[in-house]
C-alpha positions as a Markdown table, in Angstrom:
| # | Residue | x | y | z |
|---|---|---|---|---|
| 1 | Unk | 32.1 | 63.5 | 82.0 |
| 2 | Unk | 33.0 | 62.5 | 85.9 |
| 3 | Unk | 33.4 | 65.1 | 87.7 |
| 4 | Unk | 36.5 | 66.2 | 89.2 |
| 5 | Unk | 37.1 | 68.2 | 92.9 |
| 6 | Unk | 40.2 | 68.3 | 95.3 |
| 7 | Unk | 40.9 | 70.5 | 98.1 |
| 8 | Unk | 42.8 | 71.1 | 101.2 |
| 9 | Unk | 41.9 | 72.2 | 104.8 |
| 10 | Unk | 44.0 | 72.7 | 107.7 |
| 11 | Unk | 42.8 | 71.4 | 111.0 |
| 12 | Unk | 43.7 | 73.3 | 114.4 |
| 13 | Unk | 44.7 | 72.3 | 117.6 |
| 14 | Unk | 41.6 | 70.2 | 119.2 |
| 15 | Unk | 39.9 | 69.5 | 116.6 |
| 16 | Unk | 41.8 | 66.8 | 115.7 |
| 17 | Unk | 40.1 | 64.2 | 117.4 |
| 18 | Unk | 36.6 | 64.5 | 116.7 |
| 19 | Unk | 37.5 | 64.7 | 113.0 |
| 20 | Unk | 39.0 | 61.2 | 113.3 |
| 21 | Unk | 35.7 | 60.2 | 114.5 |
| 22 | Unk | 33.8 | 62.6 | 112.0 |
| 23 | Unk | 35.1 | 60.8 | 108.7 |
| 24 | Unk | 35.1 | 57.4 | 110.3 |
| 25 | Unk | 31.6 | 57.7 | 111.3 |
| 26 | Unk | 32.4 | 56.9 | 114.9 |
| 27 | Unk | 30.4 | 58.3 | 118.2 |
| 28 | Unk | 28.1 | 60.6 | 117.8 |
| 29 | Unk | 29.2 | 60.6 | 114.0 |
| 30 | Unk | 27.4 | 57.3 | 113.1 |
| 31 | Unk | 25.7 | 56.5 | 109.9 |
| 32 | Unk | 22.7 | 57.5 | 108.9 |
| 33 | Unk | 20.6 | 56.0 | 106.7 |
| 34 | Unk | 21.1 | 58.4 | 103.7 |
| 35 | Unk | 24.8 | 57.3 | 102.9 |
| 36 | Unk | 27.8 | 54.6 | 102.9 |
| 37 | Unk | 31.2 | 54.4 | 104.6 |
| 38 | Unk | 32.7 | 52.3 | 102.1 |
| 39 | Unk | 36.2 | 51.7 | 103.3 |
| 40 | Unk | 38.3 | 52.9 | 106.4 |
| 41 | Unk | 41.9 | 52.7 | 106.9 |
| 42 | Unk | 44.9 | 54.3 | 109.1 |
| 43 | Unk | 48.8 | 53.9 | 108.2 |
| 44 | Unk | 52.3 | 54.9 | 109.2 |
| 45 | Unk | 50.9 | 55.1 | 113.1 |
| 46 | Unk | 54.3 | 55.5 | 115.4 |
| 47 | Unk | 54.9 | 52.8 | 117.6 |
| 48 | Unk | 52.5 | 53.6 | 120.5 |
| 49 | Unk | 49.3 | 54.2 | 118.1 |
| 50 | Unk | 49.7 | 51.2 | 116.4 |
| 51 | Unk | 46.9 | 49.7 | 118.1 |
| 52 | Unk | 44.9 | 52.2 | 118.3 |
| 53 | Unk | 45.2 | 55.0 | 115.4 |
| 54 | Unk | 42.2 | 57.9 | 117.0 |
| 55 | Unk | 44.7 | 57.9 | 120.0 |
| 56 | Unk | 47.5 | 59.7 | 117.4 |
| 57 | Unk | 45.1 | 62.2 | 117.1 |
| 58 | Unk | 43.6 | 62.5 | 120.7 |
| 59 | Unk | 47.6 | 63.1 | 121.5 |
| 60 | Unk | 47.9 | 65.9 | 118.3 |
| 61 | Unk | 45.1 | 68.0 | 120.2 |
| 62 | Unk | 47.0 | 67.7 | 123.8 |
| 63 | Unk | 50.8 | 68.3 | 123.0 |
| 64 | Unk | 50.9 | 70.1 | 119.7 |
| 65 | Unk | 51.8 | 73.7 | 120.2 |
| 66 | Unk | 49.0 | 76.2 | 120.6 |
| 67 | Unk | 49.0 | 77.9 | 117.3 |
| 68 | Unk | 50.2 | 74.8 | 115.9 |
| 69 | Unk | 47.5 | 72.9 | 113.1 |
| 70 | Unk | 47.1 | 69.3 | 114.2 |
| 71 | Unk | 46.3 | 67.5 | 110.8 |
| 72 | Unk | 46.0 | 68.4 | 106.7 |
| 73 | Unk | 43.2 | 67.1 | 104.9 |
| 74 | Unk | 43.1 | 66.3 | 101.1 |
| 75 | Unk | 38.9 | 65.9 | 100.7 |
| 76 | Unk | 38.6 | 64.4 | 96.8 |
| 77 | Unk | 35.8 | 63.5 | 94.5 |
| 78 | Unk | 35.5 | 59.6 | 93.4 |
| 79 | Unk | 34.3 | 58.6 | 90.1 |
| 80 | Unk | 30.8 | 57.0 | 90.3 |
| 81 | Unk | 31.7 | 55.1 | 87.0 |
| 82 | Unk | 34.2 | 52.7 | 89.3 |
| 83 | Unk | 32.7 | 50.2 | 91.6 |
| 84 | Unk | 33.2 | 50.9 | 95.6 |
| 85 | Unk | 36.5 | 48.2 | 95.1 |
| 86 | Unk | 37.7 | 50.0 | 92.8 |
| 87 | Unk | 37.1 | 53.7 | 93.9 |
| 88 | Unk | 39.1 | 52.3 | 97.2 |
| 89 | Unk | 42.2 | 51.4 | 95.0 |
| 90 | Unk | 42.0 | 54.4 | 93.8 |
| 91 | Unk | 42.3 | 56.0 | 97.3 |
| 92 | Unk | 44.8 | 53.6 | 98.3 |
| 93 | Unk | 47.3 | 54.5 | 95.5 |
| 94 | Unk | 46.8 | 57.9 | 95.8 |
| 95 | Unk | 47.6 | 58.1 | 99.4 |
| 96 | Unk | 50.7 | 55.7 | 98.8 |
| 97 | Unk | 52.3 | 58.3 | 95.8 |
| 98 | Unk | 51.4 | 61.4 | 97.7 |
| 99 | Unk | 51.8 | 60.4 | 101.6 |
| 100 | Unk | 54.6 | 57.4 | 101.4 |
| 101 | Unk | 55.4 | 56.0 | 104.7 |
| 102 | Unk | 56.3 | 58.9 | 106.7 |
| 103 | Unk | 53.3 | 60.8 | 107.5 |
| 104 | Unk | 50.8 | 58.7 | 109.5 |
| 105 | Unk | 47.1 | 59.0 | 108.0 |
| 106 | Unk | 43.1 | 58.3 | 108.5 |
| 107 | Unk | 41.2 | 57.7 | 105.5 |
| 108 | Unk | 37.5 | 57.5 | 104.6 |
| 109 | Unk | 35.5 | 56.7 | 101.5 |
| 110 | Unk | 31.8 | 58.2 | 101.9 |
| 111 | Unk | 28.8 | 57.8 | 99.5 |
| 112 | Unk | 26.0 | 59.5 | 100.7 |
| 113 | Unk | 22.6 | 60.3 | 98.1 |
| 114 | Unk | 22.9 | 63.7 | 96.1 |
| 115 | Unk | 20.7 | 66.1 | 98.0 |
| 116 | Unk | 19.0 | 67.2 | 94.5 |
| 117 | Unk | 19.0 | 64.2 | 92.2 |
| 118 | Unk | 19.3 | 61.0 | 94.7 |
| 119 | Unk | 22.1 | 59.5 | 93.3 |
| 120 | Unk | 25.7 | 58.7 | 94.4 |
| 121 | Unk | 28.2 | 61.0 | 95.2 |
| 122 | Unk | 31.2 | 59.3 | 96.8 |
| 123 | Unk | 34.2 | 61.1 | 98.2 |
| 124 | Unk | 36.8 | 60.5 | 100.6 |
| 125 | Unk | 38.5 | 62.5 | 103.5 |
| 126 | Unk | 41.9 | 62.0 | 103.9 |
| 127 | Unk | 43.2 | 63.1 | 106.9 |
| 128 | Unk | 47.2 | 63.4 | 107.6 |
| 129 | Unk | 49.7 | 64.6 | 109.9 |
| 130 | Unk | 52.1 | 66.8 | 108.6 |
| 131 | Unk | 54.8 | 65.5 | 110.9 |
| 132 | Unk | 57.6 | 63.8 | 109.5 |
| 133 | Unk | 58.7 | 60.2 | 110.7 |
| 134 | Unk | 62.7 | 59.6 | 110.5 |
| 135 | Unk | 62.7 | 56.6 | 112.3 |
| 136 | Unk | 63.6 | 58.0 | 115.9 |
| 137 | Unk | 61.1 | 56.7 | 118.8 |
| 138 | Unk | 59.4 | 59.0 | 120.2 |
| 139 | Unk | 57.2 | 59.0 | 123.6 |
| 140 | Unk | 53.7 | 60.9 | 122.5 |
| 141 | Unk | 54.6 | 64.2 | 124.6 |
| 142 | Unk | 57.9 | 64.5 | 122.6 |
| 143 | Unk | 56.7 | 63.2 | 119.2 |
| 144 | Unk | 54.1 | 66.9 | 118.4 |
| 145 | Unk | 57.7 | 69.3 | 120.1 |
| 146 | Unk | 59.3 | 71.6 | 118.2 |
| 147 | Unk | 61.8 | 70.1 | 115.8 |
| 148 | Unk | 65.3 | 70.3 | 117.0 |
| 149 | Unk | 67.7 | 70.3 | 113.7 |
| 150 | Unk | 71.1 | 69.9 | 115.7 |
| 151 | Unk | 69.5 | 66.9 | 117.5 |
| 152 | Unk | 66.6 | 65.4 | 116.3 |
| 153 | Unk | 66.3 | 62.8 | 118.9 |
| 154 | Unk | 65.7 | 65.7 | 121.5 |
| 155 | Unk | 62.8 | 67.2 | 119.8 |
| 156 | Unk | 59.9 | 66.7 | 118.3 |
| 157 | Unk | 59.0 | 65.4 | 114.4 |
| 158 | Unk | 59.8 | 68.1 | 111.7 |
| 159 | Unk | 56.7 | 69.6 | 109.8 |
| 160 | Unk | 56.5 | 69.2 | 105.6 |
| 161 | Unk | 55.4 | 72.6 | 105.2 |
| 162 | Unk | 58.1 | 73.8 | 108.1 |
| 163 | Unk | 59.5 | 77.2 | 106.5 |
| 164 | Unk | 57.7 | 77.3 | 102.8 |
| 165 | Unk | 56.6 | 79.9 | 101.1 |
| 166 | Unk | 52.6 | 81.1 | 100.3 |
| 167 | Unk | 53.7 | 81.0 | 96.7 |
| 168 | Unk | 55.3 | 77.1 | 97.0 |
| 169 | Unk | 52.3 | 76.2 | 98.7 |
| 170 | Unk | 49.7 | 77.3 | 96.2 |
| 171 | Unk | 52.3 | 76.1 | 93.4 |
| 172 | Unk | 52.5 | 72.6 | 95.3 |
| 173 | Unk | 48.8 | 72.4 | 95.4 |
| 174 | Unk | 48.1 | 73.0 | 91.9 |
| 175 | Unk | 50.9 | 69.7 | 91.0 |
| 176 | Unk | 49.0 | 68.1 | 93.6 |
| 177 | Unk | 45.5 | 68.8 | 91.5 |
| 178 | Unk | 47.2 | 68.0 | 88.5 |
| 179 | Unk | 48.4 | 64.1 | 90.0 |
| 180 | Unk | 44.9 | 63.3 | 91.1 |
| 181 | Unk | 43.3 | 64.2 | 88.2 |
| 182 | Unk | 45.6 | 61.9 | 85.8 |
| 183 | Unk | 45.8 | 58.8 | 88.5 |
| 184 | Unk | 42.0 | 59.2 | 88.6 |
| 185 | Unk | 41.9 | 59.2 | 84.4 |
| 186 | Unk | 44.2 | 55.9 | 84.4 |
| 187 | Unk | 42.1 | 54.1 | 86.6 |
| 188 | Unk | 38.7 | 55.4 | 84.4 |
| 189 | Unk | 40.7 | 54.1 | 81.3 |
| 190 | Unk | 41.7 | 50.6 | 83.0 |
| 191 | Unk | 38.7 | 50.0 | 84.1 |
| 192 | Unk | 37.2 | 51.0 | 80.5 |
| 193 | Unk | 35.3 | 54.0 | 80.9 |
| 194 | Unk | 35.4 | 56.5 | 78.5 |
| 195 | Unk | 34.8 | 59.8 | 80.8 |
| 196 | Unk | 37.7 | 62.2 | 81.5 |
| 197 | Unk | 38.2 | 64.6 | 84.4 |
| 198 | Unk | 39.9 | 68.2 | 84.4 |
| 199 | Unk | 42.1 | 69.3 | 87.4 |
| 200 | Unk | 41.8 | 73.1 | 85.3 |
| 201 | Unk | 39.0 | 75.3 | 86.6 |
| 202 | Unk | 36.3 | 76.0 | 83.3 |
| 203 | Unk | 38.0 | 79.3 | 82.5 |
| 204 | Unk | 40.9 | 77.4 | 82.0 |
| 205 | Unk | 39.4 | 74.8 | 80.2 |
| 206 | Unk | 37.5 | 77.2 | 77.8 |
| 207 | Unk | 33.9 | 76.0 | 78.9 |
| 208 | Unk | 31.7 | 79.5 | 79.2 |
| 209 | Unk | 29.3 | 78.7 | 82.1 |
| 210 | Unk | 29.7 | 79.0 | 85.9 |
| 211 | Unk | 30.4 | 76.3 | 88.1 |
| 212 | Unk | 27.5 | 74.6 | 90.3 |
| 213 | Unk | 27.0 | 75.6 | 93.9 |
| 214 | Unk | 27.4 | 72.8 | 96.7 |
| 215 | Unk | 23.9 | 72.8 | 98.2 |
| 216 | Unk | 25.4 | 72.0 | 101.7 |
| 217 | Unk | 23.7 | 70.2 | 104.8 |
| 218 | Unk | 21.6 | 72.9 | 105.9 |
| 219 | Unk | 19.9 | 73.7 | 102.7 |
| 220 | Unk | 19.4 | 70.0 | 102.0 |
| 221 | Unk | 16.8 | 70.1 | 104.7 |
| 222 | Unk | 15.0 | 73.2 | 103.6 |
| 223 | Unk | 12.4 | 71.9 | 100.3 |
| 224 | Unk | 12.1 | 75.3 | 99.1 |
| 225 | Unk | 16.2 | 76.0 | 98.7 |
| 226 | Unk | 16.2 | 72.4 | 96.9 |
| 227 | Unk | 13.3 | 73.6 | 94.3 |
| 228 | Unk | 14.9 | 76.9 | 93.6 |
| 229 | Unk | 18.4 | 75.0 | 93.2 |
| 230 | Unk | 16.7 | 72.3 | 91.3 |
| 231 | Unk | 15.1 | 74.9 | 88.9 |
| 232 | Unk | 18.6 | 76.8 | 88.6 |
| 233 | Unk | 20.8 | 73.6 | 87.6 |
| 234 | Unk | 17.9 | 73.0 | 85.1 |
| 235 | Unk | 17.7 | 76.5 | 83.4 |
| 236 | Unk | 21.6 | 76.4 | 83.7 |
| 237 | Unk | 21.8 | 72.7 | 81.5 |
| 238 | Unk | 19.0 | 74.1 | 79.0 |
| 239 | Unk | 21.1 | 77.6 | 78.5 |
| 240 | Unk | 24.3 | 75.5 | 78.3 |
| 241 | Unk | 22.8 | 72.9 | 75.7 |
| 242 | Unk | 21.9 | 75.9 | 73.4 |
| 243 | Unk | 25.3 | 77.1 | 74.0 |
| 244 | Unk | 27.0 | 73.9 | 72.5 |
| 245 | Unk | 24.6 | 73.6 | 70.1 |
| 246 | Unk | 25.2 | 76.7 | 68.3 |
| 247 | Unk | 28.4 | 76.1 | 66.6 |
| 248 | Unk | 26.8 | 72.8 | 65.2 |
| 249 | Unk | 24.1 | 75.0 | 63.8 |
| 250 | Unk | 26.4 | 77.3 | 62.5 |
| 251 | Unk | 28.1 | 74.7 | 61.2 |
| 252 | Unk | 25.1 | 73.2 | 59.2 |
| 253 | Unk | 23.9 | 76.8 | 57.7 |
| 254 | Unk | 27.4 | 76.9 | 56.1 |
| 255 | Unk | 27.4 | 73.6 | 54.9 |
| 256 | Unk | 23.7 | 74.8 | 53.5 |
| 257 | Unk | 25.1 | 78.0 | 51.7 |
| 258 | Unk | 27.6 | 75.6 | 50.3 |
| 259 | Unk | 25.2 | 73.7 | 48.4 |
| 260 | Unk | 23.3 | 76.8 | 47.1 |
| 261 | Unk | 26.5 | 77.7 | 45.6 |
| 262 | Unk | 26.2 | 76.8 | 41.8 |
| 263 | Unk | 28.3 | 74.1 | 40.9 |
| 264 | Unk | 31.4 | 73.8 | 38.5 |
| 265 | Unk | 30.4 | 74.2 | 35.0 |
| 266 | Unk | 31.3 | 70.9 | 32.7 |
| 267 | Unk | 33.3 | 71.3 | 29.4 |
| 268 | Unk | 30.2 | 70.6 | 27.1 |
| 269 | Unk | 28.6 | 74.1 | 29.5 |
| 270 | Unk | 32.0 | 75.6 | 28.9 |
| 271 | Unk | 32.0 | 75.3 | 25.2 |
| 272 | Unk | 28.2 | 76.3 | 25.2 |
| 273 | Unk | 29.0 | 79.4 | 26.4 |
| 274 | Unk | 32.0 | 80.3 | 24.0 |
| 275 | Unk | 30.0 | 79.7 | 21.0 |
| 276 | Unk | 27.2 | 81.8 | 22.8 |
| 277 | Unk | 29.7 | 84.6 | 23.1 |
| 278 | Unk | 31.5 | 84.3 | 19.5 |
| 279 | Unk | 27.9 | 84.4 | 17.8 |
| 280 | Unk | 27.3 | 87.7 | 19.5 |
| 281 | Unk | 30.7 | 88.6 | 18.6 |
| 282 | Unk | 30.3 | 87.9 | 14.9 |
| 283 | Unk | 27.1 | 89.6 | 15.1 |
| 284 | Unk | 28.0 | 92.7 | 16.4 |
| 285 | Unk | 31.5 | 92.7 | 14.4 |
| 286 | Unk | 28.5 | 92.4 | 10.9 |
| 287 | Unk | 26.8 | 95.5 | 12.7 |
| 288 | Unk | 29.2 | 97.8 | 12.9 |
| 289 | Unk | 30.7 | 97.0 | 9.5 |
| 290 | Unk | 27.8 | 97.8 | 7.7 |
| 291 | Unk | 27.2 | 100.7 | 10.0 |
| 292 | Unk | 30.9 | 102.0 | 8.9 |
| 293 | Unk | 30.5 | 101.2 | 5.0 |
| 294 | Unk | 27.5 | 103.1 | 5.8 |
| 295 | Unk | 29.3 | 106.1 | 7.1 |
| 296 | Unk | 32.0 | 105.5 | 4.4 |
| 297 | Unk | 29.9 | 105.8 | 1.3 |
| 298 | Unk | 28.5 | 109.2 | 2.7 |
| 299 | Unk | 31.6 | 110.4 | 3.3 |
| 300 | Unk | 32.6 | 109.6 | -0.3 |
| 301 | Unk | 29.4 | 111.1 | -1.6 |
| 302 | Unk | 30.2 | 114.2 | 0.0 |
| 303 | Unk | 33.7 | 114.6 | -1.0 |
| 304 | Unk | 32.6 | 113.5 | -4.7 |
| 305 | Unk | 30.0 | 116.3 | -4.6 |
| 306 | Unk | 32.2 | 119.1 | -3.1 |
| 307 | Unk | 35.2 | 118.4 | -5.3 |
| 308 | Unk | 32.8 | 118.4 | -8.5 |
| 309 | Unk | 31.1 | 121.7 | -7.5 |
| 310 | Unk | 34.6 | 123.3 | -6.8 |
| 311 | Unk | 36.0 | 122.0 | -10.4 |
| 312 | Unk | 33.0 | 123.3 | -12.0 |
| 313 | Unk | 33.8 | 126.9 | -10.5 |
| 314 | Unk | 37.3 | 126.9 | -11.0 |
| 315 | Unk | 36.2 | 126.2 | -14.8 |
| 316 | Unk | 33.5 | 129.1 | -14.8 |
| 317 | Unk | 36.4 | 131.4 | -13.9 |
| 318 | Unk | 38.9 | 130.5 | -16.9 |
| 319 | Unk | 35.4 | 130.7 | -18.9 |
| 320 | Unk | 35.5 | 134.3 | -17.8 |
C-alpha cells in the first residue's frame, strides 16, 4: 500500500527567506548527491515579485508584523508507484484546488534515498502565504500591513486564518487530509496502480500496530541508530505478519473441524437404521410378552390353588 502523510507548519517572521531557498535547494541549500529536486515552481507572485519570486519572501521577513507567521507549509508524501511527471501533476493539481489564485506559493518536489532501505522517498514542500490577493496593487511595505476592512486599499492583504477558531482549524485540516488522500487515490487509479492510501490514522483504520518512527537527519548519520531501527521495523513486520495471519489460520482450523463433522446420512443409511431400530423393537416387544404370560400363568396358578384349598375347607365345615 503507498503510503500516505500530510502535515502543516507555520513559519515565523525571518525565516521565511531561507526556507525559500531550503526547498529549492538554493545557496547553501544545494543538492547533495543522496537525492533529487525533481520539479520547482512559484505562482500568484504580486506584481513586483513576478520576476523574482524568493524576493516575496525576503519582503515577508522585513515588513510582516513581529508576532506575525510569514508563510504556511503543507509538507506531503508522493506515491513512488507514479513516475517524477506524474507525481508533479499530482502536486500541481493539488496546489491549484487547495491554493487557487490568490495566495502566492513556492513549491518543491524532493526525492532523496530512504536512510534505512535506499530506495525513493519523494515528497514535496509547499510553501504559501496566507495573505489574500483582491486585486489591489500594493507596494511591498503595504502589501504584509494589517488589513484595513473599511478600506482595503489603505492596508495591507487580509490573512485566510484571520479570526478562526482552534476548533475550525483542526476541523479544516482534517478535510484538508481527507482531499489529498482521494486526489492522490485518482491519480494511482489513472495511472493503473492498484495501491490505496488512508488519510485516517491506524486506530482509525482498525490496523493494531504502531506507526513507524521517522529516522530523521541526525540519526541517519549515526550506523548504530540505523541497525537498531533496522532490527525494530524488522521484528515489527514479522510480529505484524503473524498478526494477519492468524485469522487465516483460524479460518482454516474451522474449515478443518468442518470436514471432521460426519456427513448427512443418505436415505438407503436412513432406512438402515429404522429397520435396525424396529428389529430391536419387535425383539424386545417378544421379551416382555413372554415374560408377562410368564407372570400371568403364576398368577393363575396361584389363584387356582388358593380358591381350591378354600372350597375344600368351606366343604369340611358343612361335613362337620
Amino acid at each position: 500500500m503507498a503510503s500516505y502523510h500530510l502535515s502543516v507548519k507555520v513559519g515565523a517572521k525571518g525565516k521565511a527567506s531561507a526556507h525559500a531557498e531550503y526547498i529549492e535547494r538554493e545557496g547553501e541549500y544545494k543538492l547533495k548527491n543522496n537525492e533529487k529536486l525533481e520539479a520547482v515552481e512559484h505562482g500568484n507572485m504580486p506584481e513586483w515579485a513576478q520576476d523574482n519570486p524568493n524576493l516575496f519572501w525576503q519582503c515577508a521577513d522585513e515588513f510582516e508584523r513581529k508576532n506575525g507567521s510569514t508563510y504556511r507549509e503543507i509538507e506531503i508524501a508522493l506515491p513512488r508507484e507514479l513516475t517524477p511527471q506524474q507525481r508533479k501533476e499530482l502536486v500541481q493539481t493539488f496546489v491549484e484546488q487547495e491554493l487557487g489564485e490568490k495566495h502566492a506559493y513556492t513549491w518543491a518536489i524532493h526525492n532523496p534515498k530512504a536512510s534505512i532501505e535506499g530506495g525513493e522517498q519523494p515528497h514535496a514542500h509547499i510553501m504559501y502565504s496566507e495573505r489574500l490577493q483582491d486585486g489591489i496593487e500594493r507596494s511591498p511595505d503595504q502589501f504584509f500591513k494589517r488589513y484595513n476592512s473599511k478600506n482595503p486599499e489603505r492596508g495591507g492583504c487580509q490573512k485566510s486564518n484571520f479570526a478562526k477558531t482552534a476548533e475550525q482549524r483542526k476541523t479544516e485540516l482534517v478535510e484538508l487530509r481527507e482531499r489529498f488522500a482521494d486526489l492522490q487515490n485518482v491519480y494511482l487509479e489513472e495511472y493503473g496502480h492498484t495501491d490505496r492510501v488512508d488519510h485516517r490514522s491506524l486506530a482509525d483504520q482498525g490496523i493494531e500496530r504502531s506507526p513507524e518512527k521517522h529516522l530523521g537527519w541526525k540519526g541517519s548519520q549515526n550506523q548504530d541508530v540505523k541497525d537498531l531501527v533496522l532490527e525494530y521495523r524488522e521484528a515489527t513486520q514479522t510480529f505484524q505478519t503473524y498478526i494477519d495471519y492468524l485469522p487465516k489460520h483460524l479460518a482454516s482450523l474451522d474449515q478443518e473441524q468442518q470436514k471432521q463433522k460426519p456427513k448427512p446420512l443418505t436415505d438407503e443409511q436412513k432406512l438402515k437404521i429404522v429397520n435396525q431400530k424396529t428389529v430391536e423393537a419387535n425383539k424386545n416387544t417378544s421379551e416382555y410378552k413372554a415374560l408377562f404370560e410368564k407372570y400371568r400363568t403364576q398368577y393363575i396358578e396361584n389363584t387356582t390353588k388358593s380358591e381350591l384349598k378354600e372350597y375344600q375347607k368351606q366343604g369340611a365345615d358343612i361335613r362337620a
